[in-house]
PDB file of C-alpha atoms in Angstrom:
ATOM      1  CA  MET A 426      -3.804  54.903 -12.373  1.00  0.00           C
ATOM      2  CA  ALA A 427      -3.218  55.684 -16.035  1.00  0.00           C
ATOM      3  CA  SER A 428      -2.055  52.747 -18.072  1.00  0.00           C
ATOM      4  CA  PHE A 429       1.822  52.477 -17.949  1.00  0.00           C
ATOM      5  CA  ILE A 430       2.100  50.971 -21.498  1.00  0.00           C
ATOM      6  CA  THR A 431      -0.140  53.535 -23.227  1.00  0.00           C
ATOM      7  CA  THR A 432       1.141  56.650 -21.372  1.00  0.00           C
ATOM      8  CA  MET A 433       4.672  56.230 -20.485  1.00  0.00           C
ATOM      9  CA  SER A 434       7.084  58.603 -22.313  1.00  0.00           C
ATOM     10  CA  VAL A 435       9.995  57.205 -24.129  1.00  0.00           C
ATOM     11  CA  PRO A 436      13.515  58.700 -23.405  1.00  0.00           C
ATOM     12  CA  ALA A 437      15.717  60.000 -26.379  1.00  0.00           C
ATOM     13  CA  PRO A 438      17.010  57.408 -28.599  1.00  0.00           C
ATOM     14  CA  PRO A 439      18.799  54.818 -26.408  1.00  0.00           C
ATOM     15  CA  THR A 440      22.254  53.800 -27.147  1.00  0.00           C
ATOM     16  CA  PRO A 441      24.232  50.551 -26.024  1.00  0.00           C
ATOM     17  CA  ALA A 442      26.057  52.542 -23.184  1.00  0.00           C
ATOM     18  CA  HIS A 443      22.769  53.645 -21.496  1.00  0.00           C
ATOM     19  CA  SER A 444      21.256  51.285 -18.876  1.00  0.00           C
ATOM     20  CA  SER A 445      17.959  49.821 -19.380  1.00  0.00           C
ATOM     21  CA  THR A 446      14.759  51.785 -18.088  1.00  0.00           C
ATOM     22  CA  THR A 447      12.921  49.937 -15.168  1.00  0.00           C
ATOM     23  CA  LEU A 448       9.119  50.996 -14.146  1.00  0.00           C
ATOM     24  CA  GLY A 449       8.818  53.495 -11.727  1.00  0.00           C
ATOM     25  CA  GLU A 450       6.446  51.736  -9.849  1.00  0.00           C
ATOM     26  CA  SER A 451       6.377  51.091  -5.781  1.00  0.00           C
ATOM     27  CA  PRO A 452       8.587  47.798  -4.977  1.00  0.00           C
ATOM     28  CA  THR A 453       5.454  46.428  -3.088  1.00  0.00           C
ATOM     29  CA  ARG A 454       2.898  46.646  -5.895  1.00  0.00           C
ATOM     30  CA  SER A 455       2.714  45.032  -9.262  1.00  0.00           C
ATOM     31  CA  PRO A 456       2.506  47.537 -12.087  1.00  0.00           C
ATOM     32  CA  SER A 457      -0.913  48.006 -13.790  1.00  0.00           C
ATOM     33  CA  LEU A 458      -0.620  46.767 -17.585  1.00  0.00           C
ATOM     34  CA  SER A 459      -3.547  47.564 -19.946  1.00  0.00           C
ATOM     35  CA  LEU A 460      -3.359  47.609 -23.797  1.00  0.00           C
ATOM     36  CA  SER A 461      -5.859  48.869 -26.432  1.00  0.00           C
ATOM     37  CA  PRO A 462      -7.305  45.699 -28.417  1.00  0.00           C
ATOM     38  CA  SER A 463      -5.856  47.799 -31.383  1.00  0.00           C
ATOM     39  CA  PHE A 464      -2.336  46.740 -30.347  1.00  0.00           C
ATOM     40  CA  TYR A 465      -3.082  43.260 -31.227  1.00  0.00           C
ATOM     41  CA  GLN A 466      -4.081  43.431 -34.869  1.00  0.00           C
ATOM     42  CA  THR A 467      -0.461  42.931 -36.201  1.00  0.00           C
ATOM     43  CA  THR A 468       0.023  39.216 -37.313  1.00  0.00           C
ATOM     44  CA  ARG A 469       3.346  37.816 -38.409  1.00  0.00           C
ATOM     45  CA  THR A 470       2.010  36.880 -41.714  1.00  0.00           C
ATOM     46  CA  SER A 471       0.295  40.284 -42.563  1.00  0.00           C
ATOM     47  CA  HIS A 472       2.902  42.549 -41.743  1.00  0.00           C
ATOM     48  CA  VAL A 473       4.531  44.539 -44.320  1.00  0.00           C
ATOM     49  CA  PRO A 474       7.308  46.820 -43.706  1.00  0.00           C
ATOM     50  CA  ALA A 475       7.497  50.295 -45.678  1.00  0.00           C
ATOM     51  CA  LEU A 476      10.963  50.942 -45.601  1.00  0.00           C
ATOM     52  CA  GLU A 477      14.301  49.060 -45.242  1.00  0.00           C
ATOM     53  CA  PRO A 478      15.263  48.951 -41.558  1.00  0.00           C
ATOM     54  CA  PRO A 479      18.232  51.142 -40.725  1.00  0.00           C
ATOM     55  CA  SER A 480      21.528  49.336 -40.943  1.00  0.00           C
ATOM     56  CA  TYR A 481      22.633  50.187 -37.374  1.00  0.00           C
ATOM     57  CA  LEU A 482      19.856  48.038 -35.903  1.00  0.00           C
ATOM     58  CA  SER A 483      20.739  44.771 -34.569  1.00  0.00           C
ATOM     59  CA  PRO A 484      19.870  41.674 -36.462  1.00  0.00           C
ATOM     60  CA  ALA A 485      16.836  40.707 -34.213  1.00  0.00           C
ATOM     61  CA  VAL A 486      15.636  44.181 -34.806  1.00  0.00           C
ATOM     62  CA  ARG A 487      15.753  44.179 -38.399  1.00  0.00           C
ATOM     63  CA  ALA A 488      14.290  40.652 -38.662  1.00  0.00           C
ATOM     64  CA  LEU A 489      11.316  41.901 -36.685  1.00  0.00           C
ATOM     65  CA  LYS A 490      10.755  45.057 -38.741  1.00  0.00           C
ATOM     66  CA  GLN A 491      11.185  43.391 -41.978  1.00  0.00           C
ATOM     67  CA  GLY A 492       8.359  40.890 -41.155  1.00  0.00           C
ATOM     68  CA  CYS A 493      10.184  37.924 -40.437  1.00  0.00           C
ATOM     69  CA  PHE A 494       8.242  37.340 -37.041  1.00  0.00           C
ATOM     70  CA  GLY A 495       7.148  34.268 -38.367  1.00  0.00           C
ATOM     71  CA  LEU A 496       6.887  30.748 -36.576  1.00  0.00           C
ATOM     72  CA  THR A 497      10.470  30.095 -37.561  1.00  0.00           C
ATOM     73  CA  PRO A 498      12.447  33.293 -37.191  1.00  0.00           C
ATOM     74  CA  PRO A 499      15.898  33.335 -38.914  1.00  0.00           C
ATOM     75  CA  SER A 500      18.454  33.826 -36.236  1.00  0.00           C
ATOM     76  CA  ASN A 501      19.521  34.237 -32.722  1.00  0.00           C
ATOM     77  CA  ALA A 502      20.836  37.591 -32.340  1.00  0.00           C
ATOM     78  CA  ARG A 503      21.868  36.763 -28.756  1.00  0.00           C
ATOM     79  CA  THR A 504      24.212  34.107 -29.439  1.00  0.00           C
ATOM     80  CA  ARG A 505      24.591  34.232 -33.297  1.00  0.00           C
ATOM     81  CA  ALA A 506      23.434  30.388 -33.386  1.00  0.00           C
ATOM     82  CA  PRO A 507      20.757  29.347 -35.792  1.00  0.00           C
ATOM     83  CA  PHE A 508      17.283  28.776 -34.748  1.00  0.00           C
ATOM     84  CA  LYS A 509      16.309  24.812 -34.512  1.00  0.00           C
ATOM     85  CA  PRO A 510      12.660  24.682 -34.788  1.00  0.00           C
ATOM     86  CA  ARG A 511      10.951  21.539 -34.314  1.00  0.00           C
ATOM     87  CA  SER A 512      11.504  19.435 -37.410  1.00  0.00           C
ATOM     88  CA  ALA A 513       8.665  18.570 -39.924  1.00  0.00           C
ATOM     89  CA  ALA A 514       8.823  16.773 -43.083  1.00  0.00           C
ATOM     90  CA  LYS A 515       6.367  17.408 -45.677  1.00  0.00           C
ATOM     91  CA  GLY A 516       3.297  14.906 -45.132  1.00  0.00           C
ATOM     92  CA  THR A 517       3.922  14.512 -41.417  1.00  0.00           C
ATOM     93  CA  SER A 518       1.449  15.293 -38.566  1.00  0.00           C
ATOM     94  CA  SER A 519       3.862  18.162 -37.346  1.00  0.00           C
ATOM     95  CA  TYR A 520       4.144  19.611 -40.690  1.00  0.00           C
ATOM     96  CA  GLN A 521       0.513  19.728 -41.226  1.00  0.00           C
ATOM     97  CA  LEU A 522      -0.168  21.115 -37.647  1.00  0.00           C
ATOM     98  CA  ARG A 523       2.436  24.009 -38.448  1.00  0.00           C
ATOM     99  CA  GLN A 524       0.852  24.765 -41.811  1.00  0.00           C
ATOM    100  CA  PHE A 525      -2.337  24.776 -40.031  1.00  0.00           C
ATOM    101  CA  ALA A 526      -0.937  27.443 -37.405  1.00  0.00           C
ATOM    102  CA  GLU A 527       0.550  29.588 -40.109  1.00  0.00           C
ATOM    103  CA  ALA A 528      -2.951  30.030 -41.959  1.00  0.00           C
ATOM    104  CA  THR A 529      -4.799  30.551 -38.914  1.00  0.00           C
ATOM    105  CA  LEU A 530      -2.424  33.273 -37.458  1.00  0.00           C
ATOM    106  CA  GLY A 531      -2.598  34.807 -40.998  1.00  0.00           C
ATOM    107  CA  SER A 532      -6.193  35.074 -40.465  1.00  0.00           C
ATOM    108  CA  GLY A 533      -5.832  37.551 -37.505  1.00  0.00           C
ATOM    109  CA  SER A 534      -7.997  35.622 -35.075  1.00  0.00           C
ATOM    110  CA  LEU A 535      -5.552  34.691 -32.448  1.00  0.00           C
ATOM    111  CA  ARG A 536      -8.245  32.723 -30.643  1.00  0.00           C
ATOM    112  CA  LYS A 537      -8.777  30.662 -33.368  1.00  0.00           C
ATOM    113  CA  ALA A 538      -5.137  29.959 -33.671  1.00  0.00           C
ATOM    114  CA  VAL A 539      -4.706  28.566 -30.466  1.00  0.00           C
ATOM    115  CA  LYS A 540      -7.517  25.834 -30.814  1.00  0.00           C
ATOM    116  CA  LEU A 541      -6.619  22.248 -31.374  1.00  0.00           C
ATOM    117  CA  PRO A 542      -7.427  21.364 -35.004  1.00  0.00           C
ATOM    118  CA  GLU A 543      -9.948  18.704 -35.289  1.00  0.00           C
ATOM    119  CA  GLY A 544      -8.932  14.993 -35.242  1.00  0.00           C
ATOM    120  CA  GLU A 545      -5.281  16.041 -34.454  1.00  0.00           C
ATOM    121  CA  ASP A 546      -3.212  14.876 -31.321  1.00  0.00           C
ATOM    122  CA  LEU A 547      -3.147  17.118 -28.575  1.00  0.00           C
ATOM    123  CA  ASN A 548       0.475  16.453 -27.474  1.00  0.00           C
ATOM    124  CA  GLU A 549       1.729  17.168 -31.046  1.00  0.00           C
ATOM    125  CA  TRP A 550      -0.132  20.374 -31.223  1.00  0.00           C
ATOM    126  CA  LEU A 551       1.350  21.417 -27.887  1.00  0.00           C
ATOM    127  CA  ALA A 552       4.742  20.410 -28.790  1.00  0.00           C
ATOM    128  CA  VAL A 553       4.677  22.177 -32.284  1.00  0.00           C
ATOM    129  CA  ASN A 554       3.320  25.421 -30.524  1.00  0.00           C
ATOM    130  CA  VAL A 555       5.903  25.436 -27.576  1.00  0.00           C
ATOM    131  CA  VAL A 556       8.781  25.380 -29.877  1.00  0.00           C
ATOM    132  CA  ASP A 557       7.198  28.448 -31.767  1.00  0.00           C
ATOM    133  CA  PHE A 558       6.870  30.245 -28.768  1.00  0.00           C
ATOM    134  CA  TYR A 559      10.587  29.498 -27.868  1.00  0.00           C
ATOM    135  CA  ASN A 560      11.525  30.774 -31.327  1.00  0.00           C
ATOM    136  CA  GLN A 561       9.379  34.294 -31.062  1.00  0.00           C
ATOM    137  CA  ILE A 562      10.721  35.001 -27.315  1.00  0.00           C
ATOM    138  CA  ASN A 563      14.426  34.207 -28.559  1.00  0.00           C
ATOM    139  CA  LEU A 564      14.024  36.726 -31.148  1.00  0.00           C
ATOM    140  CA  LEU A 565      12.032  39.316 -29.117  1.00  0.00           C
ATOM    141  CA  TYR A 566      14.744  38.890 -26.451  1.00  0.00           C
ATOM    142  CA  GLY A 567      17.532  39.138 -28.874  1.00  0.00           C
ATOM    143  CA  SER A 568      16.447  42.483 -30.402  1.00  0.00           C
ATOM    144  CA  ILE A 569      16.812  44.142 -26.703  1.00  0.00           C
ATOM    145  CA  THR A 570      20.067  42.298 -25.524  1.00  0.00           C
ATOM    146  CA  GLU A 571      22.486  45.190 -25.666  1.00  0.00           C
ATOM    147  CA  PHE A 572      20.060  46.758 -22.943  1.00  0.00           C
ATOM    148  CA  CYS A 573      20.085  43.717 -20.785  1.00  0.00           C
ATOM    149  CA  SER A 574      23.675  42.991 -19.039  1.00  0.00           C
ATOM    150  CA  PRO A 575      24.797  41.990 -15.759  1.00  0.00           C
ATOM    151  CA  GLN A 576      25.244  45.553 -14.743  1.00  0.00           C
ATOM    152  CA  THR A 577      21.592  46.997 -16.034  1.00  0.00           C
ATOM    153  CA  CYS A 578      19.849  43.764 -14.629  1.00  0.00           C
ATOM    154  CA  PRO A 579      22.067  41.748 -12.114  1.00  0.00           C
ATOM    155  CA  GLU A 580      18.811  39.831 -10.868  1.00  0.00           C
ATOM    156  CA  MET A 581      16.345  38.142 -12.970  1.00  0.00           C
ATOM    157  CA  LYS A 582      13.206  40.099 -11.897  1.00  0.00           C
ATOM    158  CA  ALA A 583       9.857  41.383 -13.268  1.00  0.00           C
ATOM    159  CA  THR A 584       8.679  43.722 -10.308  1.00  0.00           C
ATOM    160  CA  ASP A 585      10.817  43.687  -7.250  1.00  0.00           C
ATOM    161  CA  GLU A 586       8.693  41.167  -5.360  1.00  0.00           C
ATOM    162  CA  PHE A 587       9.221  38.581  -8.315  1.00  0.00           C
ATOM    163  CA  GLU A 588      12.560  37.448  -8.500  1.00  0.00           C
ATOM    164  CA  TYR A 589      13.495  34.311 -10.294  1.00  0.00           C
ATOM    165  CA  LEU A 590      16.165  31.767  -9.163  1.00  0.00           C
ATOM    166  CA  TRP A 591      17.428  29.274 -11.746  1.00  0.00           C
ATOM    167  CA  GLN A 592      17.556  25.445 -11.098  1.00  0.00           C
ATOM    168  CA  ASP A 593      18.044  22.512 -13.166  1.00  0.00           C
ATOM    169  CA  SER A 594      18.700  18.679 -12.884  1.00  0.00           C
ATOM    170  CA  GLU A 595      22.432  18.950 -13.767  1.00  0.00           C
ATOM    171  CA  ASN A 596      24.576  22.213 -12.793  1.00  0.00           C
ATOM    172  CA  TYR A 597      22.081  24.212 -10.475  1.00  0.00           C
ATOM    173  CA  LYS A 598      20.303  21.601  -8.180  1.00  0.00           C
ATOM    174  CA  ARG A 599      19.505  24.372  -5.895  1.00  0.00           C
ATOM    175  CA  PRO A 600      17.908  27.609  -6.790  1.00  0.00           C
ATOM    176  CA  THR A 601      20.564  29.688  -7.724  1.00  0.00           C
ATOM    177  CA  LYS A 602      20.381  33.788  -8.183  1.00  0.00           C
ATOM    178  CA  MET A 603      21.812  34.980 -11.347  1.00  0.00           C
ATOM    179  CA  SER A 604      21.756  37.860 -13.734  1.00  0.00           C
ATOM    180  CA  ALA A 605      18.875  38.368 -15.933  1.00  0.00           C
ATOM    181  CA  PRO A 606      20.870  37.664 -19.452  1.00  0.00           C
ATOM    182  CA  GLU A 607      22.585  34.585 -17.692  1.00  0.00           C
ATOM    183  CA  TYR A 608      19.200  33.230 -16.445  1.00  0.00           C
ATOM    184  CA  ILE A 609      17.418  33.694 -19.874  1.00  0.00           C
ATOM    185  CA  GLU A 610      20.816  31.909 -21.239  1.00  0.00           C
ATOM    186  CA  HIS A 611      20.386  29.162 -19.105  1.00  0.00           C
ATOM    187  CA  LEU A 612      16.562  28.854 -19.837  1.00  0.00           C
ATOM    188  CA  MET A 613      16.908  28.743 -23.574  1.00  0.00           C
ATOM    189  CA  THR A 614      19.688  26.367 -23.455  1.00  0.00           C
ATOM    190  CA  TRP A 615      17.673  24.361 -21.307  1.00  0.00           C
ATOM    191  CA  VAL A 616      14.546  24.524 -23.582  1.00  0.00           C
ATOM    192  CA  GLN A 617      16.385  23.661 -26.681  1.00  0.00           C
ATOM    193  CA  GLY A 618      17.892  20.573 -24.914  1.00  0.00           C
ATOM    194  CA  ASN A 619      14.319  19.304 -24.154  1.00  0.00           C
ATOM    195  CA  ILE A 620      13.520  19.971 -27.837  1.00  0.00           C
ATOM    196  CA  ASP A 621      16.376  18.193 -29.129  1.00  0.00           C
ATOM    197  CA  ASN A 622      15.771  15.284 -26.847  1.00  0.00           C
ATOM    198  CA  GLU A 623      13.758  12.443 -28.657  1.00  0.00           C
ATOM    199  CA  GLN A 624      12.741  10.754 -25.608  1.00  0.00           C
ATOM    200  CA  MET A 625      10.943  13.981 -24.578  1.00  0.00           C
ATOM    201  CA  PHE A 626      10.047  15.370 -27.703  1.00  0.00           C
ATOM    202  CA  PRO A 627       9.716  12.569 -30.303  1.00  0.00           C
ATOM    203  CA  SER A 628       9.426  13.831 -33.948  1.00  0.00           C
ATOM    204  CA  ARG A 629       8.825  10.315 -35.809  1.00  0.00           C
ATOM    205  CA  ILE A 630       5.293   9.272 -36.579  1.00  0.00           C
ATOM    206  CA  GLY A 631       4.038   6.706 -34.105  1.00  0.00           C
ATOM    207  CA  VAL A 632       6.293   7.241 -31.534  1.00  0.00           C
ATOM    208  CA  PRO A 633       4.336   8.115 -28.429  1.00  0.00           C
ATOM    209  CA  PHE A 634       4.927  11.251 -25.928  1.00  0.00           C
ATOM    210  CA  PRO A 635       6.162  10.132 -22.565  1.00  0.00           C
ATOM    211  CA  LYS A 636       4.243  10.443 -19.430  1.00  0.00           C
ATOM    212  CA  THR A 637       5.974  13.006 -18.291  1.00  0.00           C
ATOM    213  CA  PHE A 638       5.535  15.324 -21.170  1.00  0.00           C
ATOM    214  CA  PRO A 639       2.747  17.410 -19.867  1.00  0.00           C
ATOM    215  CA  SER A 640       4.333  18.215 -16.546  1.00  0.00           C
ATOM    216  CA  LEU A 641       7.560  19.135 -18.814  1.00  0.00           C
ATOM    217  CA  LEU A 642       5.642  21.198 -21.178  1.00  0.00           C
ATOM    218  CA  ARG A 643       3.945  23.088 -18.301  1.00  0.00           C
ATOM    219  CA  GLN A 644       7.362  23.869 -16.675  1.00  0.00           C
ATOM    220  CA  ILE A 645       8.624  25.020 -20.072  1.00  0.00           C
ATOM    221  CA  PHE A 646       5.672  27.430 -20.741  1.00  0.00           C
ATOM    222  CA  LYS A 647       6.097  28.729 -17.185  1.00  0.00           C
ATOM    223  CA  ARG A 648       9.508  29.530 -17.392  1.00  0.00           C
ATOM    224  CA  LEU A 649       9.292  31.153 -20.867  1.00  0.00           C
ATOM    225  CA  TYR A 650       6.756  33.709 -19.330  1.00  0.00           C
ATOM    226  CA  ARG A 651       9.448  34.688 -17.127  1.00  0.00           C
ATOM    227  CA  VAL A 652      11.132  36.338 -20.035  1.00  0.00           C
ATOM    228  CA  TYR A 653       8.002  38.086 -21.188  1.00  0.00           C
ATOM    229  CA  ALA A 654       7.639  39.356 -17.731  1.00  0.00           C
ATOM    230  CA  HIS A 655      11.132  40.793 -17.608  1.00  0.00           C
ATOM    231  CA  ILE A 656      11.116  42.491 -20.985  1.00  0.00           C
ATOM    232  CA  TYR A 657       7.722  44.221 -20.086  1.00  0.00           C
ATOM    233  CA  CYS A 658       8.882  45.476 -16.705  1.00  0.00           C
ATOM    234  CA  HIS A 659      12.391  46.202 -17.376  1.00  0.00           C
ATOM    235  CA  HIS A 660      12.448  47.158 -21.180  1.00  0.00           C
ATOM    236  CA  TYR A 661       9.437  48.001 -22.482  1.00  0.00           C
ATOM    237  CA  PRO A 662      10.694  51.843 -23.090  1.00  0.00           C
ATOM    238  CA  VAL A 663      13.413  50.709 -25.406  1.00  0.00           C
ATOM    239  CA  VAL A 664      10.947  47.978 -27.179  1.00  0.00           C
ATOM    240  CA  VAL A 665       8.784  51.081 -27.798  1.00  0.00           C
ATOM    241  CA  HIS A 666      11.427  53.286 -29.075  1.00  0.00           C
ATOM    242  CA  LEU A 667      12.518  50.373 -31.462  1.00  0.00           C
ATOM    243  CA  GLY A 668       8.938  50.181 -32.817  1.00  0.00           C
ATOM    244  CA  LEU A 669       8.556  46.316 -31.511  1.00  0.00           C
ATOM    245  CA  GLU A 670       5.622  46.734 -29.130  1.00  0.00           C
ATOM    246  CA  PRO A 671       3.398  45.560 -31.525  1.00  0.00           C
ATOM    247  CA  HIS A 672       5.286  42.309 -32.025  1.00  0.00           C
ATOM    248  CA  LEU A 673       5.765  41.845 -28.347  1.00  0.00           C
ATOM    249  CA  ASN A 674       2.094  42.387 -27.476  1.00  0.00           C
ATOM    250  CA  THR A 675       1.261  40.031 -30.275  1.00  0.00           C
ATOM    251  CA  SER A 676       3.140  37.355 -29.369  1.00  0.00           C
ATOM    252  CA  PHE A 677       2.290  37.844 -25.442  1.00  0.00           C
ATOM    253  CA  LYS A 678      -1.292  37.699 -26.175  1.00  0.00           C
ATOM    254  CA  HIS A 679      -1.120  34.945 -28.589  1.00  0.00           C
ATOM    255  CA  TYR A 680       0.750  33.159 -25.525  1.00  0.00           C
ATOM    256  CA  VAL A 681      -1.836  33.940 -22.988  1.00  0.00           C
ATOM    257  CA  LEU A 682      -4.400  32.667 -25.330  1.00  0.00           C
ATOM    258  CA  PHE A 683      -2.805  29.449 -25.982  1.00  0.00           C
ATOM    259  CA  ILE A 684      -2.145  29.050 -21.966  1.00  0.00           C
ATOM    260  CA  ASP A 685      -6.103  29.851 -21.410  1.00  0.00           C
ATOM    261  CA  GLU A 686      -7.305  27.396 -24.249  1.00  0.00           C
ATOM    262  CA  HIS A 687      -5.417  24.533 -22.877  1.00  0.00           C
ATOM    263  CA  LYS A 688      -5.376  25.055 -19.280  1.00  0.00           C
ATOM    264  CA  LEU A 689      -1.707  25.157 -18.716  1.00  0.00           C
ATOM    265  CA  ALA A 690      -1.658  27.812 -16.119  1.00  0.00           C
ATOM    266  CA  SER A 691      -0.936  26.378 -12.569  1.00  0.00           C
ATOM    267  CA  GLY A 692      -3.052  28.370  -9.853  1.00  0.00           C
ATOM    268  CA  LYS A 693      -4.272  32.079  -9.813  1.00  0.00           C
ATOM    269  CA  ASP A 694      -0.873  33.435  -9.122  1.00  0.00           C
ATOM    270  CA  TYR A 695       0.530  32.171 -12.405  1.00  0.00           C
ATOM    271  CA  TRP A 696       0.758  35.307 -14.039  1.00  0.00           C
ATOM    272  CA  GLY A 697       1.934  37.192 -11.212  1.00  0.00           C
ATOM    273  CA  PRO A 698       3.376  40.884 -12.183  1.00  0.00           C
ATOM    274  CA  LEU A 699       1.709  40.867 -15.519  1.00  0.00           C
ATOM    275  CA  GLY A 700      -1.866  39.847 -13.911  1.00  0.00           C
ATOM    276  CA  ASP A 701      -3.695  43.100 -15.010  1.00  0.00           C
ATOM    277  CA  LEU A 702      -2.286  42.954 -18.550  1.00  0.00           C
ATOM    278  CA  VAL A 703      -3.267  39.469 -19.039  1.00  0.00           C
ATOM    279  CA  ASP A 704      -7.000  40.188 -17.942  1.00  0.00           C
ATOM    280  CA  SER A 705      -6.862  43.069 -20.114  1.00  0.00           C
ATOM    281  CA  MET A 706      -6.059  40.724 -23.128  1.00  0.00           C
ATOM    282  CA  LEU A 707      -8.606  38.084 -22.219  1.00  0.00           C
ATOM    283  CA  ARG A 708     -11.342  40.653 -21.721  1.00  0.00           C
ATOM    284  CA  SER A 709     -10.518  42.093 -25.378  1.00  0.00           C
ATOM    285  CA  ASP A 710     -10.480  39.134 -27.191  1.00  0.00           C
TER     286      ASP A 710
END
């Protein structure tokens, strides 16, 4: 089967009135996704836009095209609320780790960028990076929200056999079915709430991370993955049309390599609908 990502035709320029395009795959099979290694050469610090993006594009799309796809994107086009990256004052361990991450990402080596810097605390490195992935995914999803509505995406799905139900400890104590945008809104709010919780994500030097941090971190990474899966399976043609596929592919490969490096995946079925794409990314690195 030919690669979906490299061969699927892109429809005429979509408008907000159009519904999002889903994969034309059998509901009993996951799509076979593979990418050329050349897709992953775009890094956030080396991207230089040739022209000012058109004014009709959404703020998130303009930010991506202007090369603002960095570790701390400027705004959340979905809610218009500012991003709240993990605070890190100069001289602190978090600040130094963020500087290291920016430098290694700029070097073009994603495999190098995900490795724990020598002599640094693992939990602090994981915390800094989970916030960065949260920001990346928030900005990527913000670029296609006008094509992801309760009408076009009434369920939070990847492929048909992978539907995600929302559950938390406060308002949804049982798994609850909801539309994709509603699910993602709850997810981002939940992640932000944990990041802002000093007991779970301590930002002061010398304050240890709680014993529950590793399990919480794994849950955050697992849930963030579902946004990537939804975008790839339901909105990839729009991403291609907007010219944002290098950003999406680079961000996802960075995520995949980070999960692989730090053994954060839980079981062989962790990648589900994007398993073939993940295998391709790991082989090409």
